[in-house]
mmCIF file of C-alpha atoms and ligand atoms in Angstrom:
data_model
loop_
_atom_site.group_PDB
_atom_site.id
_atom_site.type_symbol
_atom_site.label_atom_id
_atom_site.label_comp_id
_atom_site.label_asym_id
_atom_site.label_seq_id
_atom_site.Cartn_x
_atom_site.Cartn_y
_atom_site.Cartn_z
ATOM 1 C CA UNK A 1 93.360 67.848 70.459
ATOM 2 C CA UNK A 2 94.091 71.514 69.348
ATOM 3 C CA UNK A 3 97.388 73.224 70.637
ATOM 4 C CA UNK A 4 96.684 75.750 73.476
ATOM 5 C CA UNK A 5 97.567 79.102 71.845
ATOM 6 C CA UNK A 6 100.491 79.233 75.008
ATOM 7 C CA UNK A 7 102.213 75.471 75.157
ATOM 8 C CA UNK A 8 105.163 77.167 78.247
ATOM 9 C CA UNK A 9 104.940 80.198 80.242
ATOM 10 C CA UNK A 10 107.743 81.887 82.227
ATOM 11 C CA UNK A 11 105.960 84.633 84.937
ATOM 12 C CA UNK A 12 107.723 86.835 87.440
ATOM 13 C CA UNK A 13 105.726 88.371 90.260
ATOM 14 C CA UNK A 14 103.455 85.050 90.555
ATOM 15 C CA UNK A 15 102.997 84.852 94.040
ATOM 16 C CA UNK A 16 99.829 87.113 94.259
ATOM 17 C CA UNK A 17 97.609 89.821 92.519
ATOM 18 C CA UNK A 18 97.595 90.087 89.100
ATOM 19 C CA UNK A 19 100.402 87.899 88.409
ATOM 20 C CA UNK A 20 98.882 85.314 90.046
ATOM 21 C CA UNK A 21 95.921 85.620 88.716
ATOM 22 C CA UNK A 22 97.354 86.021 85.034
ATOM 23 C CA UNK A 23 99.342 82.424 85.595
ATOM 24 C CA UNK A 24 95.525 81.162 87.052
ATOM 25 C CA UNK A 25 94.017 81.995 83.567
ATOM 26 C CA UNK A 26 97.175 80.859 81.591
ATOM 27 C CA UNK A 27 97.282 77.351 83.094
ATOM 28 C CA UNK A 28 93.245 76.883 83.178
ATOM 29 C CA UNK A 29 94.118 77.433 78.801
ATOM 30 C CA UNK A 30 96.725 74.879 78.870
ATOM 31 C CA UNK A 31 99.751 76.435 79.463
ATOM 32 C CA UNK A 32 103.064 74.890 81.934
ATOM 33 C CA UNK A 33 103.568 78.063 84.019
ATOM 34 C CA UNK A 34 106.952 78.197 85.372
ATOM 35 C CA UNK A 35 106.224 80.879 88.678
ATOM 36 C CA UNK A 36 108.642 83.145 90.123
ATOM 37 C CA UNK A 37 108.646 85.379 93.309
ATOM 38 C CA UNK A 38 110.153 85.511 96.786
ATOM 39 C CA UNK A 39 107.151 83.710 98.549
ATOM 40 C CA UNK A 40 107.733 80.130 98.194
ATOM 41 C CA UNK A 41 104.592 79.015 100.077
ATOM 42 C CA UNK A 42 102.304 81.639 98.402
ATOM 43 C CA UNK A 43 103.856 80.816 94.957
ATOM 44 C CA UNK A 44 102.866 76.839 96.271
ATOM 45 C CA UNK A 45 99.218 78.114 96.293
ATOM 46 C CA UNK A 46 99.173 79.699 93.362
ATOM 47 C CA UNK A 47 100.168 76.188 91.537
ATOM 48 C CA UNK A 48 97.787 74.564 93.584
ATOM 49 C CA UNK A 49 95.127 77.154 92.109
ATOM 50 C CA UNK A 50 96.419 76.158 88.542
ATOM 51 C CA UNK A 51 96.160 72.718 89.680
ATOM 52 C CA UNK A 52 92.423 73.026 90.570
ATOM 53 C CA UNK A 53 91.625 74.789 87.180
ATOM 54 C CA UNK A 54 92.988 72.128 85.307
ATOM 55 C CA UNK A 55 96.803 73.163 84.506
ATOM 56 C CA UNK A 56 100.082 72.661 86.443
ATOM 57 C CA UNK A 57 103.213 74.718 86.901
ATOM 58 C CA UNK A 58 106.762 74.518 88.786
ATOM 59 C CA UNK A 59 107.536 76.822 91.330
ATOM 60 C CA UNK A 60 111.121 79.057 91.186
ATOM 61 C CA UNK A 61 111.223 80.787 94.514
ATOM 62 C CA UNK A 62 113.844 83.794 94.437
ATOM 63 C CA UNK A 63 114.291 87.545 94.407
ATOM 64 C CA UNK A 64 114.147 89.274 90.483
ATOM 65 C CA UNK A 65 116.835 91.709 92.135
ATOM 66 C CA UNK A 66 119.320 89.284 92.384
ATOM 67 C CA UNK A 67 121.031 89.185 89.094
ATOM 68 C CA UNK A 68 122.718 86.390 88.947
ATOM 69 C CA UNK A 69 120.030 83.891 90.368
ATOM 70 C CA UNK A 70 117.610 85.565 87.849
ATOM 71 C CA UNK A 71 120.200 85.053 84.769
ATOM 72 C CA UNK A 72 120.121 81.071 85.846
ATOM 73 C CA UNK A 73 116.579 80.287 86.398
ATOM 74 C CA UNK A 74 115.756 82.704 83.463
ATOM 75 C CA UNK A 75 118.023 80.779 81.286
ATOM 76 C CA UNK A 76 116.973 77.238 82.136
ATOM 77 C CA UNK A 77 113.541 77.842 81.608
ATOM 78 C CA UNK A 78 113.876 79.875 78.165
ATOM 79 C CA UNK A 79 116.381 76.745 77.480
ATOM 80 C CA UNK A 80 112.964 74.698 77.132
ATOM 81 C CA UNK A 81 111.646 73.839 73.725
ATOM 82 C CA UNK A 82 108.362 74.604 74.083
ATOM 83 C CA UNK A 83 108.561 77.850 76.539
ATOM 84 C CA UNK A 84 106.938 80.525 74.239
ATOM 85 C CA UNK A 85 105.626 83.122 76.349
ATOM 86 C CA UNK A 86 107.729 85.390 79.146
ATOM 87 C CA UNK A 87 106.461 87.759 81.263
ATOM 88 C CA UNK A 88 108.139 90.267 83.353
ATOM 89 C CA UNK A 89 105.383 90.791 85.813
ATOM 90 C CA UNK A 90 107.208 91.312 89.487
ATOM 91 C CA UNK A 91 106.279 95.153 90.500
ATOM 92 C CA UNK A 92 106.196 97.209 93.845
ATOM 93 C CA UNK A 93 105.145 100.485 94.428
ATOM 94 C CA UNK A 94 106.584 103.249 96.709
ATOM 95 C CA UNK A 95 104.181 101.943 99.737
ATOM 96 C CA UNK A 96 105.089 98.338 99.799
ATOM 97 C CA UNK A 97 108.787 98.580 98.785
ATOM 98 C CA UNK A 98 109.337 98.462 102.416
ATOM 99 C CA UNK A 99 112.841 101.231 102.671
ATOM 100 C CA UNK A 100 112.781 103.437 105.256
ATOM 101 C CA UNK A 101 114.129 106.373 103.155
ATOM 102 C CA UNK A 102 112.804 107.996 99.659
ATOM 103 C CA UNK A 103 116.125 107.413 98.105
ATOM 104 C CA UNK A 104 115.589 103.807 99.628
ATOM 105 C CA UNK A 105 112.033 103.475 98.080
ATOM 106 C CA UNK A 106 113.343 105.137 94.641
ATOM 107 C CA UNK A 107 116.007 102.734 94.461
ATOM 108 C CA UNK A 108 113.733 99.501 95.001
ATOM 109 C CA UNK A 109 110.992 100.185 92.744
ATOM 110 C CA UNK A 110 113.110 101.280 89.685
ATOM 111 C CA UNK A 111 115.619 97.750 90.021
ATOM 112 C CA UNK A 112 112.368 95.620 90.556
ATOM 113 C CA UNK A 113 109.981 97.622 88.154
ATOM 114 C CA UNK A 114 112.398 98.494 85.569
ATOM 115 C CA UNK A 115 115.936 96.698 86.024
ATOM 116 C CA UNK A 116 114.816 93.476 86.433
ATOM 117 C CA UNK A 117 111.877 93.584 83.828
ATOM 118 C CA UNK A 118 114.282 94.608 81.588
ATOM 119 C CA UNK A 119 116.950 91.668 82.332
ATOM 120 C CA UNK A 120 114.188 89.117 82.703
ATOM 121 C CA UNK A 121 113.123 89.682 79.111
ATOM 122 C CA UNK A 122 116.766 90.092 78.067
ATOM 123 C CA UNK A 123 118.119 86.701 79.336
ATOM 124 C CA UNK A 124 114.890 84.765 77.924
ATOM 125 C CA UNK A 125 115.642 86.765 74.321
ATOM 126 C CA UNK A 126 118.501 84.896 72.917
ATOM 127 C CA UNK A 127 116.726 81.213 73.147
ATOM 128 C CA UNK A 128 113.714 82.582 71.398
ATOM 129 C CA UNK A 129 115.009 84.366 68.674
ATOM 130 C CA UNK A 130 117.233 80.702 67.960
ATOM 131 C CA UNK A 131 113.533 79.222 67.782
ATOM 132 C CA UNK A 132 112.228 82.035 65.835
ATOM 133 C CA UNK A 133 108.720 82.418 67.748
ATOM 134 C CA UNK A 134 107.729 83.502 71.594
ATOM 135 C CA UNK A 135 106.051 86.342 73.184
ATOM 136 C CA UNK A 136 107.899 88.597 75.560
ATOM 137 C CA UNK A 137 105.283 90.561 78.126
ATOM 138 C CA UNK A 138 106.083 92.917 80.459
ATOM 139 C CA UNK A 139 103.272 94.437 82.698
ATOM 140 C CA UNK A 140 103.898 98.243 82.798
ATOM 141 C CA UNK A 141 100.762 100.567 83.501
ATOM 142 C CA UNK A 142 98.482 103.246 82.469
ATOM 143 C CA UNK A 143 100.297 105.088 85.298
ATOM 144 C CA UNK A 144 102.994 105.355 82.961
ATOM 145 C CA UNK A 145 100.988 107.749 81.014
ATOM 146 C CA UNK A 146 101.745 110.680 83.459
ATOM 147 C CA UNK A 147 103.428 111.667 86.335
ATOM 148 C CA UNK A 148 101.361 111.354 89.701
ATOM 149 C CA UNK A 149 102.307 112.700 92.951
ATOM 150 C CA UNK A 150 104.162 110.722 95.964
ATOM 151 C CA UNK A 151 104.227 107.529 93.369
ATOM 152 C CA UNK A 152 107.726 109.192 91.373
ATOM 153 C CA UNK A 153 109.643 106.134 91.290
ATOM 154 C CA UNK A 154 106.495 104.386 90.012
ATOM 155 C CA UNK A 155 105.189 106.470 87.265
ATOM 156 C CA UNK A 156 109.031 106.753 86.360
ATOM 157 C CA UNK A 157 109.252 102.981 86.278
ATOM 158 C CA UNK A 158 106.193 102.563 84.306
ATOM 159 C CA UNK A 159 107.203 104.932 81.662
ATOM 160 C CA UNK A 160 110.770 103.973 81.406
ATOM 161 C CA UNK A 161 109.676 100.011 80.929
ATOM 162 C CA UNK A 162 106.879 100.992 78.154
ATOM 163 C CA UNK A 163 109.395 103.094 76.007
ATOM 164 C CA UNK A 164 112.516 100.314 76.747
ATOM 165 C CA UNK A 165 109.453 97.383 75.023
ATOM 166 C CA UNK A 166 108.752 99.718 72.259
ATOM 167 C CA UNK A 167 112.701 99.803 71.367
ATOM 168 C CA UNK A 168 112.892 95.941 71.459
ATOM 169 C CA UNK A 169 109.474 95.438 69.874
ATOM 170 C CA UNK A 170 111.573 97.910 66.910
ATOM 171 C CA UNK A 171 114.627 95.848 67.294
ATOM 172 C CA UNK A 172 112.659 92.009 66.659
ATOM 173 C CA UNK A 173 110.330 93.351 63.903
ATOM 174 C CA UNK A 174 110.918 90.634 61.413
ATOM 175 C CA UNK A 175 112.233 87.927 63.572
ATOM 176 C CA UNK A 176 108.928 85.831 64.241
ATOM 177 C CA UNK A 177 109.032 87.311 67.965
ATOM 178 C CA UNK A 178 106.222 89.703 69.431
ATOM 179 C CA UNK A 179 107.080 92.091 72.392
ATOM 180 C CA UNK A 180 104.037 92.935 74.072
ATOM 181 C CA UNK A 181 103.370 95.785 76.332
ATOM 182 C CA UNK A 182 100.462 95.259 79.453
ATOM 183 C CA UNK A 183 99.114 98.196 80.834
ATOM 184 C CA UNK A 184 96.402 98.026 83.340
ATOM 185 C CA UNK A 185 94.523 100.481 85.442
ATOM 186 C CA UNK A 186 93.317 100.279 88.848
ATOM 187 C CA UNK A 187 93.070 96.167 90.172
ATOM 188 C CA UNK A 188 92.309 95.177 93.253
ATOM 189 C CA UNK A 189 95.735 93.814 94.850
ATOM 190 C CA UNK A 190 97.883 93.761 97.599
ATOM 191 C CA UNK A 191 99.648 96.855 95.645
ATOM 192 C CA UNK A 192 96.512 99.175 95.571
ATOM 193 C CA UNK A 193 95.085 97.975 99.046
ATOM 194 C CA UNK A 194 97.234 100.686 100.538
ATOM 195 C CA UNK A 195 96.620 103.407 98.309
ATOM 196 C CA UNK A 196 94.334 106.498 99.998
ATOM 197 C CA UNK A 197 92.595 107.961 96.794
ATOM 198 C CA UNK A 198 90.142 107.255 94.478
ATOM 199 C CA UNK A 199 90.273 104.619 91.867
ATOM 200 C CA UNK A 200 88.204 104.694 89.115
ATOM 201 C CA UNK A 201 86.970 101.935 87.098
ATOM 202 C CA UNK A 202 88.374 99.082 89.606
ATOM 203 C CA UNK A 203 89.282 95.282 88.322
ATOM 204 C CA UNK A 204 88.939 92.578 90.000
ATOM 205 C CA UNK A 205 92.432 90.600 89.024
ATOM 206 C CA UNK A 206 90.588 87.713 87.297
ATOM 207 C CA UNK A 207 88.755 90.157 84.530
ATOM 208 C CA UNK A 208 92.328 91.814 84.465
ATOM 209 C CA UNK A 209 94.038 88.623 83.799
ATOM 210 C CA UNK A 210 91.432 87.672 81.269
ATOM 211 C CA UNK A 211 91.619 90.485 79.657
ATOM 212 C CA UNK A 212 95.872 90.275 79.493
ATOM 213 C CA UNK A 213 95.674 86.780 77.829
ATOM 214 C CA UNK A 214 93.359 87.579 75.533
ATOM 215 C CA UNK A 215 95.126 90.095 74.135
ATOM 216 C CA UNK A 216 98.279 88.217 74.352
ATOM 217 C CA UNK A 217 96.827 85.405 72.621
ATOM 218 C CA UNK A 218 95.660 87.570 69.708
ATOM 219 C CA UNK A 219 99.143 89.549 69.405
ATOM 220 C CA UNK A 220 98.436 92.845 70.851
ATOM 221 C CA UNK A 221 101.780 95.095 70.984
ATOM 222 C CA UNK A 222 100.105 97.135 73.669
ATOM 223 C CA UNK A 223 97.110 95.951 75.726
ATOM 224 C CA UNK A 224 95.095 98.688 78.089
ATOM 225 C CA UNK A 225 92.429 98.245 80.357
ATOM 226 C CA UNK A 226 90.122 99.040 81.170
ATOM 227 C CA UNK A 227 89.222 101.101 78.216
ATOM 228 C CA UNK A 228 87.460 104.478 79.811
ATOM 229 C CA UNK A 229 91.088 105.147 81.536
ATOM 230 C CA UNK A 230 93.009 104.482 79.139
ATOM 231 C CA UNK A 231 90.849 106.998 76.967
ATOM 232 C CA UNK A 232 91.060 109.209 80.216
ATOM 233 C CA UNK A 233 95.044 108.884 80.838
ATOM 234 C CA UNK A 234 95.685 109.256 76.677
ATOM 235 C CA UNK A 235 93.295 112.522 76.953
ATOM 236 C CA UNK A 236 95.270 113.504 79.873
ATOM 237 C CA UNK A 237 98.671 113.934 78.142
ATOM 238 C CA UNK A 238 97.195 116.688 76.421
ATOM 239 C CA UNK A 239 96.443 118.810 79.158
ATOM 240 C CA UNK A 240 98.637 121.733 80.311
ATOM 241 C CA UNK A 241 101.303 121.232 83.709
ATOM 242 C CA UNK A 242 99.767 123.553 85.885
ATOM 243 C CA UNK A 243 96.186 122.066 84.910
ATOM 244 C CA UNK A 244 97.722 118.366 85.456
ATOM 245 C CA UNK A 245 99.027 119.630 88.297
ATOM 246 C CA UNK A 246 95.665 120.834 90.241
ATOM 247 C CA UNK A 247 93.975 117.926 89.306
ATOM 248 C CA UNK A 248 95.925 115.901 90.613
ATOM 249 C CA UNK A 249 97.342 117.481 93.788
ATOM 250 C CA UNK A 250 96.819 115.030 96.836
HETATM 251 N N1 NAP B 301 97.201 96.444 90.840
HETATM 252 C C1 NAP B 301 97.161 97.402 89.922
HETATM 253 O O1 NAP B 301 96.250 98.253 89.911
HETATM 254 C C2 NAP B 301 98.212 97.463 88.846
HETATM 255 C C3 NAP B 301 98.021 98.382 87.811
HETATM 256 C C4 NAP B 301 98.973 98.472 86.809
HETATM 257 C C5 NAP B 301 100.089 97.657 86.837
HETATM 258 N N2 NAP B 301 100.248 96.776 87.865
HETATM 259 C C6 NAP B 301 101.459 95.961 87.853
HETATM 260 O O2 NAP B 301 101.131 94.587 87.925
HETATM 261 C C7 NAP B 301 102.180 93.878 88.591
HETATM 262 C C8 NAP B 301 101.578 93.050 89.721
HETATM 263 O O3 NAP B 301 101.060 93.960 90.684
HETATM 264 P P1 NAP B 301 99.924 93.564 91.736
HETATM 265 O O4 NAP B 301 98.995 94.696 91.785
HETATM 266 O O5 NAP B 301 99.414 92.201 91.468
HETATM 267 O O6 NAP B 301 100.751 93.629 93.095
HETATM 268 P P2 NAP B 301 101.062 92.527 94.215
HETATM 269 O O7 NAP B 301 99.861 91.723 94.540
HETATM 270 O O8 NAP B 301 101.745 93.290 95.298
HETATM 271 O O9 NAP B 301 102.112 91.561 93.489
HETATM 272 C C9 NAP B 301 103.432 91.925 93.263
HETATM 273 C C10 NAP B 301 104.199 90.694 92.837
HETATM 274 O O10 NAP B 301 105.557 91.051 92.555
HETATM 275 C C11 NAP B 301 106.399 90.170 93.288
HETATM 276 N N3 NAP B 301 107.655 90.832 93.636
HETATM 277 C C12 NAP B 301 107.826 92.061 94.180
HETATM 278 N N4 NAP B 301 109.124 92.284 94.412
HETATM 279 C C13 NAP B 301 109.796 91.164 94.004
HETATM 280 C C14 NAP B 301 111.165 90.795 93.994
HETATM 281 N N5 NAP B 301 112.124 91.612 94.460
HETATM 282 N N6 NAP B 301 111.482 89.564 93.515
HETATM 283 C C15 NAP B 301 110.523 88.727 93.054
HETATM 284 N N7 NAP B 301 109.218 89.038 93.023
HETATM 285 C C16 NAP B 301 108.858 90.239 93.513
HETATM 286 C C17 NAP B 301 105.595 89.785 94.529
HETATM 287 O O11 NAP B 301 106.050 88.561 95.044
HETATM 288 P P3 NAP B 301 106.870 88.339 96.413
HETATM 289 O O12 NAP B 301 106.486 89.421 97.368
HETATM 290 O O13 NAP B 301 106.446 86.966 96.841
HETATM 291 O O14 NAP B 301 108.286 88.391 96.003
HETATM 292 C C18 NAP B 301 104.214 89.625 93.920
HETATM 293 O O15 NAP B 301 104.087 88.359 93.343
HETATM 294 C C19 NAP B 301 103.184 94.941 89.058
HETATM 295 O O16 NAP B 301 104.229 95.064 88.130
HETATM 296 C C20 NAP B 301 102.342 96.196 89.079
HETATM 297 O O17 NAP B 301 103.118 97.366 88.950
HETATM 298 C C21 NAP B 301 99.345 96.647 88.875
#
């Protein structure tokens, strides 16, 4: 029997969406996913829907904001011989981070979107670069790209986690490890459920999680989808502030 191209797989932000839905498609191609997120029965089904594709996983219920829990469980799993493939995948946006105050709201999407991305890659790094191989992922987005109205802490987040891969993708050319950035667009979720505006070109998580493992599998540095807003968001970094601005005025 041929290796699967992902033997172990370490995944934050598991319990639904398009984490969920990324450990669905890792599992059904052979990988042990190791799921973490707060929801311990909702991170349950998601094994059980690894289960029923043909795969299994172990379920690591806990907050990614809690540093030292995350250093532990981070550390055990990464500790595993054949764990080649992290990703930092646990995100919130200024609607669900559920703080009564901006400052609040601010606070909790830049520790969850950026902090503890950043630490969750950092505490799997030095295991890997002893084995000389592994992938570290982080899923960032195409919101990144530019700054949008009432989503601040977001955009902020986005950016800030895309530029902090690029560094360590800089820092581990040459030592057999691949830092990958993941940028979607717009996928149906929990997460854009409660936006109020237009989103173009829509995924459905499972075509979004195919799409993320493929281009994990083949070694992408950065992978965007879907492709017309990507082009779109890239185009749009070239237009001027006030222009930017009306067009995108809620
Ligand atoms: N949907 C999109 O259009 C889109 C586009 C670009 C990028 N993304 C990114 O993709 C990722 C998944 O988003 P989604 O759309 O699938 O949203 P989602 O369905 O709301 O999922 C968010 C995930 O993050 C976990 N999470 C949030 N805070 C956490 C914390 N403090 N500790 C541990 N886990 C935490 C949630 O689990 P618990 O609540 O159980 O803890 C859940 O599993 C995010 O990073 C998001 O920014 C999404």
């Amino acid at each position: 029997m041929v290796d699967p191209p992902f033997r172990e797989a370490l995944l934050t932000g598991a319990s639904s969406g398009l984490g969920r839905a990324i450990a669905v498609e890792l599992g059904r191609r052979g990988a042990l996913v190791h799921l973490i997120a707060r929801r311990e029965d909702e991170l349950a089904r998601t094994r059980e829907e690894i289960r029923t594709a043909g795969g299994d996983a172990a379920v690591h219920p806990g907050d990614v904001t809690d540093g030292p829990w995350l250093d532990r469980v981070v550390a055990e799993v990464s500790a595993r011989p054949g764990l080649d493939l992290v990703v930092a995948g646990a995100g919130v946006a200024e609607s669900g981070a559920g703080e009564d105050t901006r400052i609040g709201r601010t606070h909790t999407v830049l520790e969850v979107n950026l902090v503890a991305a950043a630490r969750t890659l950092e505490i799997a790094l030095p295991a890997m670069r002893d084995r000389g191989s592994g992938t570290l992922a982080a899923l960032s987005s195409l919101a990144g790209l530019r700054g949008l109205p009432t989503a601040a802490a977001y955009c902020a987040s986005k950016a800030g986690l895309s530029t902090w891969l690029e560094s360590l993708r800089g820092e581990l050319h040459g030592t057999g490890l691949r830092v990958c950035d993941v940028r979607p667009g717009f996928v149906r979720t929990a997460l854009t459920a409660r936006n109020r505006f237009p989103m173009p070109f829509l995924l459905e998580p499972e075509d979004a999680a195919r799409r993320t493992v493929d281009g994990l599998e083949r070694g992408r540095a950065i992978i965007e989808y879907p492709r017309r807003l990507a082009w779109l968001m890239r185009a749009a970094r070239l237009l001027p502030q006030p222009l930017w601005r009306r067009l995108t005025s809620p």
